[in-house]
């Protein structure tokens, strides 16, 4: 297999793992509060990644956690965790997952509006088309509207802020520390929901404890395979395979939760996947262009 083929297979495996993680969290939310789930899973993830970072060459640099960019990133991660997990608990898995796929489009939009990066008419068009796809899924003011869709949208915006901030962080701050601190921020958010929101703490039964452990395992598997895939493959080649998460989520939604996505939802999801995949492919192509033709000053971004 070529490096791109291996990367595509790993990315697909990672997206399947993330979809399974979401399905398990949705099942767990039926008997355990959102706050407790975030508290327990976030704490476990922080411990696992923290131990890994401590034993790696990167090491734990506690002072980096006080960097204002890291603080903003962790706040965005906490908001995303609360909103997306709540969206899963009150709405359809397939709808929440479809809205989540708008992240690359919001990243492109944020890079243009906040970071001042040049974005040409092609990517602007993909953003507009993708947002139309989102509205086809959400459909505010109709009987098909789900309140959880708004929470999923807030979660995507929080993820976009997180990723934009990450691009501006100093190179000395490693990804392992960022991941461990992100899990920690979700744990803190869960504790706040439990204490201030009046959410009850319950003792998970053996089945629920096992589901939590498996959910965390799926999350770690998804993270590791995604990182490896982005390191060994070209972004433009593996970008479309990120949207396999949506396919797995729809299948799990139908089989596990008896969801029945209508034609508008499926069409909107397809439009988001197409627009987002094109935006990622276009950005990867533009990043390669200076290396291919460094002397050209007439090429416009697209």
CSV table of C-alpha atoms in Angstrom, one decimal:
chain,number,residue,atom,x,y,z
A,1,UNK,CA,0.0,0.0,0.0
A,2,UNK,CA,1.1,3.5,-0.7
A,3,UNK,CA,1.5,6.0,2.2
A,4,UNK,CA,-1.7,7.8,1.1
A,5,UNK,CA,-3.6,4.5,0.9
A,6,UNK,CA,-2.4,3.5,4.5
A,7,UNK,CA,-3.3,7.0,5.7
A,8,UNK,CA,-6.8,6.7,4.1
A,9,UNK,CA,-7.3,3.4,5.8
A,10,UNK,CA,-6.2,4.7,9.2
A,11,UNK,CA,-8.3,7.8,8.8
A,12,UNK,CA,-11.4,5.7,8.1
A,13,UNK,CA,-10.6,3.5,11.1
A,14,UNK,CA,-10.3,6.6,13.3
A,15,UNK,CA,-13.6,8.1,12.1
A,16,UNK,CA,-15.3,4.7,12.8
A,17,UNK,CA,-13.9,4.8,16.3
A,18,UNK,CA,-15.1,8.4,16.9
A,19,UNK,CA,-18.6,7.4,15.6
A,20,UNK,CA,-18.7,4.4,18.0
A,21,UNK,CA,-17.5,6.7,20.9
A,22,UNK,CA,-20.4,9.1,20.1
A,23,UNK,CA,-22.9,6.2,20.0
A,24,UNK,CA,-21.7,4.9,23.4
A,25,UNK,CA,-21.9,8.4,25.0
A,26,UNK,CA,-25.5,8.8,23.7
A,27,UNK,CA,-26.4,5.4,25.3
A,28,UNK,CA,-24.7,6.4,28.6
A,29,UNK,CA,-26.5,9.7,28.7
A,30,UNK,CA,-29.7,7.9,29.3
A,31,UNK,CA,-28.7,6.9,32.8
A,32,UNK,CA,-25.9,9.2,33.7
A,33,UNK,CA,-25.9,13.0,33.7
A,34,UNK,CA,-23.9,15.0,31.1
A,35,UNK,CA,-21.9,16.6,33.9
A,36,UNK,CA,-20.9,13.2,35.4
A,37,UNK,CA,-20.0,11.8,32.0
A,38,UNK,CA,-17.7,14.7,31.2
A,39,UNK,CA,-16.2,14.7,34.6
A,40,UNK,CA,-15.3,11.0,34.6
A,41,UNK,CA,-14.3,10.5,31.0
A,42,UNK,CA,-12.4,13.8,30.9
A,43,UNK,CA,-10.5,12.9,34.0
A,44,UNK,CA,-9.7,9.4,32.7
A,45,UNK,CA,-8.5,10.9,29.4
A,46,UNK,CA,-6.4,13.5,31.2
A,47,UNK,CA,-4.7,10.8,33.3
A,48,UNK,CA,-3.9,8.6,30.3
A,49,UNK,CA,-2.6,11.3,28.1
A,50,UNK,CA,-0.8,13.0,31.0
A,51,UNK,CA,1.0,9.8,31.9
A,52,UNK,CA,2.0,9.4,28.2
A,53,UNK,CA,3.3,12.9,27.9
A,54,UNK,CA,5.2,12.6,31.2
A,55,UNK,CA,7.0,9.6,29.9
A,56,UNK,CA,7.7,11.0,26.4
A,57,UNK,CA,10.5,13.3,25.3
A,58,UNK,CA,8.0,16.2,25.3
A,59,UNK,CA,7.5,16.1,29.1
A,60,UNK,CA,5.0,18.0,31.2
A,61,UNK,CA,5.6,21.7,31.0
A,62,UNK,CA,3.1,23.0,33.5
A,63,UNK,CA,3.8,26.7,32.8
A,64,UNK,CA,2.6,26.2,29.2
A,65,UNK,CA,-0.9,25.5,30.6
A,66,UNK,CA,-1.1,29.2,31.6
A,67,UNK,CA,-0.5,30.5,28.1
A,68,UNK,CA,-3.6,32.5,27.2
A,69,UNK,CA,-3.9,30.6,23.9
A,70,UNK,CA,-3.9,27.3,25.8
A,71,UNK,CA,-6.5,28.7,28.2
A,72,UNK,CA,-8.7,29.9,25.3
A,73,UNK,CA,-8.3,26.5,23.6
A,74,UNK,CA,-9.3,24.6,26.7
A,75,UNK,CA,-12.3,26.9,27.2
A,76,UNK,CA,-13.4,26.2,23.6
A,77,UNK,CA,-12.9,22.4,24.2
A,78,UNK,CA,-15.0,22.5,27.4
A,79,UNK,CA,-17.8,24.4,25.6
A,80,UNK,CA,-17.7,21.9,22.7
A,81,UNK,CA,-17.8,18.9,25.1
A,82,UNK,CA,-20.9,20.2,27.0
A,83,UNK,CA,-22.8,21.3,23.9
A,84,UNK,CA,-22.0,18.3,21.7
A,85,UNK,CA,-22.7,15.7,24.4
A,86,UNK,CA,-25.9,17.4,25.2
A,87,UNK,CA,-26.9,17.5,21.5
A,88,UNK,CA,-26.2,13.8,21.4
A,89,UNK,CA,-28.4,13.1,24.4
A,90,UNK,CA,-31.4,15.1,23.2
A,91,UNK,CA,-31.2,14.7,19.5
A,92,UNK,CA,-30.3,12.3,16.7
A,93,UNK,CA,-26.8,10.9,16.4
A,94,UNK,CA,-26.9,11.3,12.6
A,95,UNK,CA,-27.9,15.0,12.8
A,96,UNK,CA,-25.4,16.0,15.3
A,97,UNK,CA,-22.6,14.2,13.4
A,98,UNK,CA,-23.7,15.7,10.1
A,99,UNK,CA,-23.5,19.3,11.6
A,100,UNK,CA,-20.1,18.5,13.1
A,101,UNK,CA,-18.8,17.9,9.5
A,102,UNK,CA,-19.1,21.6,8.8
A,103,UNK,CA,-15.9,22.2,10.8
A,104,UNK,CA,-13.5,22.5,7.8
A,105,UNK,CA,-15.8,25.2,6.3
A,106,UNK,CA,-15.9,27.2,9.5
A,107,UNK,CA,-12.1,26.8,9.8
A,108,UNK,CA,-11.7,28.3,6.3
A,109,UNK,CA,-14.2,31.1,7.2
A,110,UNK,CA,-12.4,31.9,10.5
A,111,UNK,CA,-9.0,31.8,8.8
A,112,UNK,CA,-10.2,34.5,6.4
A,113,UNK,CA,-12.1,36.7,8.8
A,114,UNK,CA,-9.9,36.4,11.9
A,115,UNK,CA,-6.5,35.5,10.7
A,116,UNK,CA,-6.6,37.4,7.4
A,117,UNK,CA,-5.7,34.5,5.3
A,118,UNK,CA,-6.5,34.9,1.5
A,119,UNK,CA,-9.5,32.9,0.4
A,120,UNK,CA,-10.5,32.9,-3.2
A,121,UNK,CA,-13.9,32.6,-4.8
A,122,UNK,CA,-13.8,28.8,-5.0
A,123,UNK,CA,-13.5,28.3,-1.2
A,124,UNK,CA,-16.0,31.1,-0.5
A,125,UNK,CA,-18.4,29.2,-2.8
A,126,UNK,CA,-17.8,26.0,-0.9
A,127,UNK,CA,-18.5,27.7,2.4
A,128,UNK,CA,-21.8,29.1,1.2
A,129,UNK,CA,-22.8,25.8,-0.3
A,130,UNK,CA,-21.9,24.0,2.9
A,131,UNK,CA,-23.8,26.4,5.1
A,132,UNK,CA,-26.8,25.8,2.9
A,133,UNK,CA,-26.4,22.1,3.6
A,134,UNK,CA,-26.4,22.9,7.4
A,135,UNK,CA,-29.6,24.8,7.1
A,136,UNK,CA,-31.2,21.9,5.2
A,137,UNK,CA,-30.5,19.7,8.2
A,138,UNK,CA,-31.4,22.2,11.0
A,139,UNK,CA,-34.5,23.6,9.2
A,140,UNK,CA,-35.5,26.2,12.0
A,141,UNK,CA,-39.2,27.0,12.2
A,142,UNK,CA,-40.3,23.6,10.9
A,143,UNK,CA,-41.5,20.4,12.5
A,144,UNK,CA,-38.2,18.7,11.7
A,145,UNK,CA,-36.2,21.2,13.8
A,146,UNK,CA,-34.4,19.7,16.8
A,147,UNK,CA,-33.2,21.9,19.7
A,148,UNK,CA,-30.1,19.7,19.8
A,149,UNK,CA,-29.1,21.0,16.4
A,150,UNK,CA,-28.4,24.4,17.8
A,151,UNK,CA,-26.2,22.9,20.5
A,152,UNK,CA,-24.3,21.0,17.8
A,153,UNK,CA,-23.8,24.2,15.9
A,154,UNK,CA,-22.4,25.9,19.0
A,155,UNK,CA,-20.1,22.9,19.4
A,156,UNK,CA,-18.8,23.2,15.8
A,157,UNK,CA,-18.1,26.9,16.4
A,158,UNK,CA,-16.2,26.1,19.6
A,159,UNK,CA,-14.2,23.5,17.7
A,160,UNK,CA,-13.3,26.0,15.0
A,161,UNK,CA,-12.2,28.5,17.6
A,162,UNK,CA,-10.1,25.8,19.2
A,163,UNK,CA,-8.4,24.8,16.0
A,164,UNK,CA,-7.7,28.4,14.9
A,165,UNK,CA,-6.2,29.2,18.3
A,166,UNK,CA,-4.1,26.0,18.0
A,167,UNK,CA,-2.6,27.2,14.8
A,168,UNK,CA,-1.3,30.4,16.6
A,169,UNK,CA,0.3,28.6,19.6
A,170,UNK,CA,4.1,28.5,19.9
A,171,UNK,CA,5.8,25.4,18.5
A,172,UNK,CA,7.2,24.5,21.9
A,173,UNK,CA,3.8,23.6,23.2
A,174,UNK,CA,3.4,19.9,22.3
A,175,UNK,CA,0.2,18.2,21.0
A,176,UNK,CA,0.3,15.7,23.9
A,177,UNK,CA,0.1,18.4,26.5
A,178,UNK,CA,-2.7,20.1,24.6
A,179,UNK,CA,-4.7,16.9,24.4
A,180,UNK,CA,-4.2,16.1,28.1
A,181,UNK,CA,-5.2,19.6,29.1
A,182,UNK,CA,-8.3,19.5,26.8
A,183,UNK,CA,-9.5,16.3,28.6
A,184,UNK,CA,-8.9,18.1,31.9
A,185,UNK,CA,-11.0,21.1,30.8
A,186,UNK,CA,-13.9,18.8,29.9
A,187,UNK,CA,-13.6,17.2,33.4
A,188,UNK,CA,-13.7,20.7,34.9
A,189,UNK,CA,-16.7,21.6,32.8
A,190,UNK,CA,-18.4,18.4,34.0
A,191,UNK,CA,-17.7,19.3,37.6
A,192,UNK,CA,-19.2,22.7,37.1
A,193,UNK,CA,-22.4,21.2,35.6
A,194,UNK,CA,-22.7,18.8,38.6
A,195,UNK,CA,-22.1,21.5,41.2
A,196,UNK,CA,-23.9,24.5,39.8
A,197,UNK,CA,-26.4,22.8,37.5
A,198,UNK,CA,-27.6,20.5,40.2
A,199,UNK,CA,-27.0,17.3,38.2
A,200,UNK,CA,-27.0,14.1,40.2
A,201,UNK,CA,-24.0,11.8,40.6
A,202,UNK,CA,-24.8,8.1,40.4
A,203,UNK,CA,-22.6,5.0,40.8
A,204,UNK,CA,-22.3,3.5,37.3
A,205,UNK,CA,-23.3,-0.2,37.2
A,206,UNK,CA,-20.8,-2.7,35.7
A,207,UNK,CA,-22.2,-2.4,32.2
A,208,UNK,CA,-22.1,1.4,32.3
A,209,UNK,CA,-18.5,1.4,33.7
A,210,UNK,CA,-17.5,-1.0,30.9
A,211,UNK,CA,-19.1,1.3,28.3
A,212,UNK,CA,-17.2,4.3,29.7
A,213,UNK,CA,-14.0,2.4,29.4
A,214,UNK,CA,-14.7,1.2,25.8
A,215,UNK,CA,-15.8,4.8,24.9
A,216,UNK,CA,-12.5,6.2,26.1
A,217,UNK,CA,-10.7,3.5,24.2
A,218,UNK,CA,-12.5,4.4,21.0
A,219,UNK,CA,-11.6,8.0,21.6
A,220,UNK,CA,-8.0,7.3,22.1
A,221,UNK,CA,-7.9,5.0,19.0
A,222,UNK,CA,-9.6,7.7,16.9
A,223,UNK,CA,-7.1,10.3,18.1
A,224,UNK,CA,-4.0,8.2,17.5
A,225,UNK,CA,-5.0,6.9,14.0
A,226,UNK,CA,-6.0,10.4,12.9
A,227,UNK,CA,-2.6,11.8,14.0
A,228,UNK,CA,-0.7,9.0,12.3
A,229,UNK,CA,-2.8,9.4,9.1
A,230,UNK,CA,-2.1,13.1,8.9
A,231,UNK,CA,1.6,12.5,9.3
A,232,UNK,CA,2.1,9.8,6.7
A,233,UNK,CA,-0.4,11.0,4.1
A,234,UNK,CA,-1.1,14.1,2.0
A,235,UNK,CA,-3.9,16.2,3.5
A,236,UNK,CA,-5.6,16.6,0.1
A,237,UNK,CA,-5.6,12.8,-0.4
A,238,UNK,CA,-7.0,11.8,3.0
A,239,UNK,CA,-9.4,14.8,3.5
A,240,UNK,CA,-12.5,13.0,2.0
A,241,UNK,CA,-12.1,10.1,4.3
A,242,UNK,CA,-12.7,12.3,7.3
A,243,UNK,CA,-16.3,12.3,6.2
A,244,UNK,CA,-16.6,8.6,6.6
A,245,UNK,CA,-17.5,9.4,10.3
A,246,UNK,CA,-20.8,10.6,9.0
A,247,UNK,CA,-21.5,7.4,7.2
A,248,UNK,CA,-20.7,5.3,10.3
A,249,UNK,CA,-22.8,7.7,12.5
A,250,UNK,CA,-25.8,7.3,10.2
A,251,UNK,CA,-25.5,3.5,10.2
A,252,UNK,CA,-25.2,3.4,14.0
A,253,UNK,CA,-28.1,5.8,14.3
A,254,UNK,CA,-30.3,3.6,12.2
A,255,UNK,CA,-29.2,0.3,13.8
A,256,UNK,CA,-28.8,1.3,17.5
A,257,UNK,CA,-31.3,4.2,17.9
A,258,UNK,CA,-33.8,3.4,15.2
A,259,UNK,CA,-33.2,6.8,13.7
A,260,UNK,CA,-34.7,7.5,10.2
A,261,UNK,CA,-32.9,10.5,8.6
A,262,UNK,CA,-35.2,12.0,6.0
A,263,UNK,CA,-34.2,13.1,2.5
A,264,UNK,CA,-33.5,16.7,3.5
A,265,UNK,CA,-31.0,15.5,6.2
A,266,UNK,CA,-29.3,13.1,3.9
A,267,UNK,CA,-29.0,15.6,1.1
A,268,UNK,CA,-27.7,18.3,3.5
A,269,UNK,CA,-25.2,15.9,4.9
A,270,UNK,CA,-24.0,15.0,1.4
A,271,UNK,CA,-23.7,18.7,0.5
A,272,UNK,CA,-21.7,19.5,3.7
A,273,UNK,CA,-19.3,16.5,3.0
A,274,UNK,CA,-18.8,17.6,-0.6
A,275,UNK,CA,-18.2,21.3,0.2
A,276,UNK,CA,-16.0,20.5,3.2
A,277,UNK,CA,-14.0,18.0,1.3
A,278,UNK,CA,-13.5,20.4,-1.6
A,279,UNK,CA,-12.4,23.2,0.7
A,280,UNK,CA,-9.8,20.9,2.4
A,281,UNK,CA,-8.5,19.6,-1.0
A,282,UNK,CA,-8.3,23.1,-2.4
A,283,UNK,CA,-6.4,24.4,0.7
A,284,UNK,CA,-3.9,21.5,0.5
A,285,UNK,CA,-3.4,22.1,-3.2
A,286,UNK,CA,-2.7,25.8,-2.6
A,287,UNK,CA,-0.2,25.0,0.1
A,288,UNK,CA,1.8,22.8,-2.3
A,289,UNK,CA,1.7,25.4,-5.1
A,290,UNK,CA,4.5,27.7,-3.8
A,291,UNK,CA,6.9,24.7,-3.7
A,292,UNK,CA,6.0,23.8,-7.3
A,293,UNK,CA,6.2,27.3,-8.7
A,294,UNK,CA,7.9,29.7,-6.3
A,295,UNK,CA,8.6,32.2,-9.0
A,296,UNK,CA,4.9,32.8,-9.8
A,297,UNK,CA,3.4,35.9,-8.3
A,298,UNK,CA,0.3,35.9,-10.4
A,299,UNK,CA,-1.5,32.9,-8.9
A,300,UNK,CA,-4.5,33.9,-6.9
A,301,UNK,CA,-5.8,31.9,-4.0
A,302,UNK,CA,-8.9,29.9,-4.5
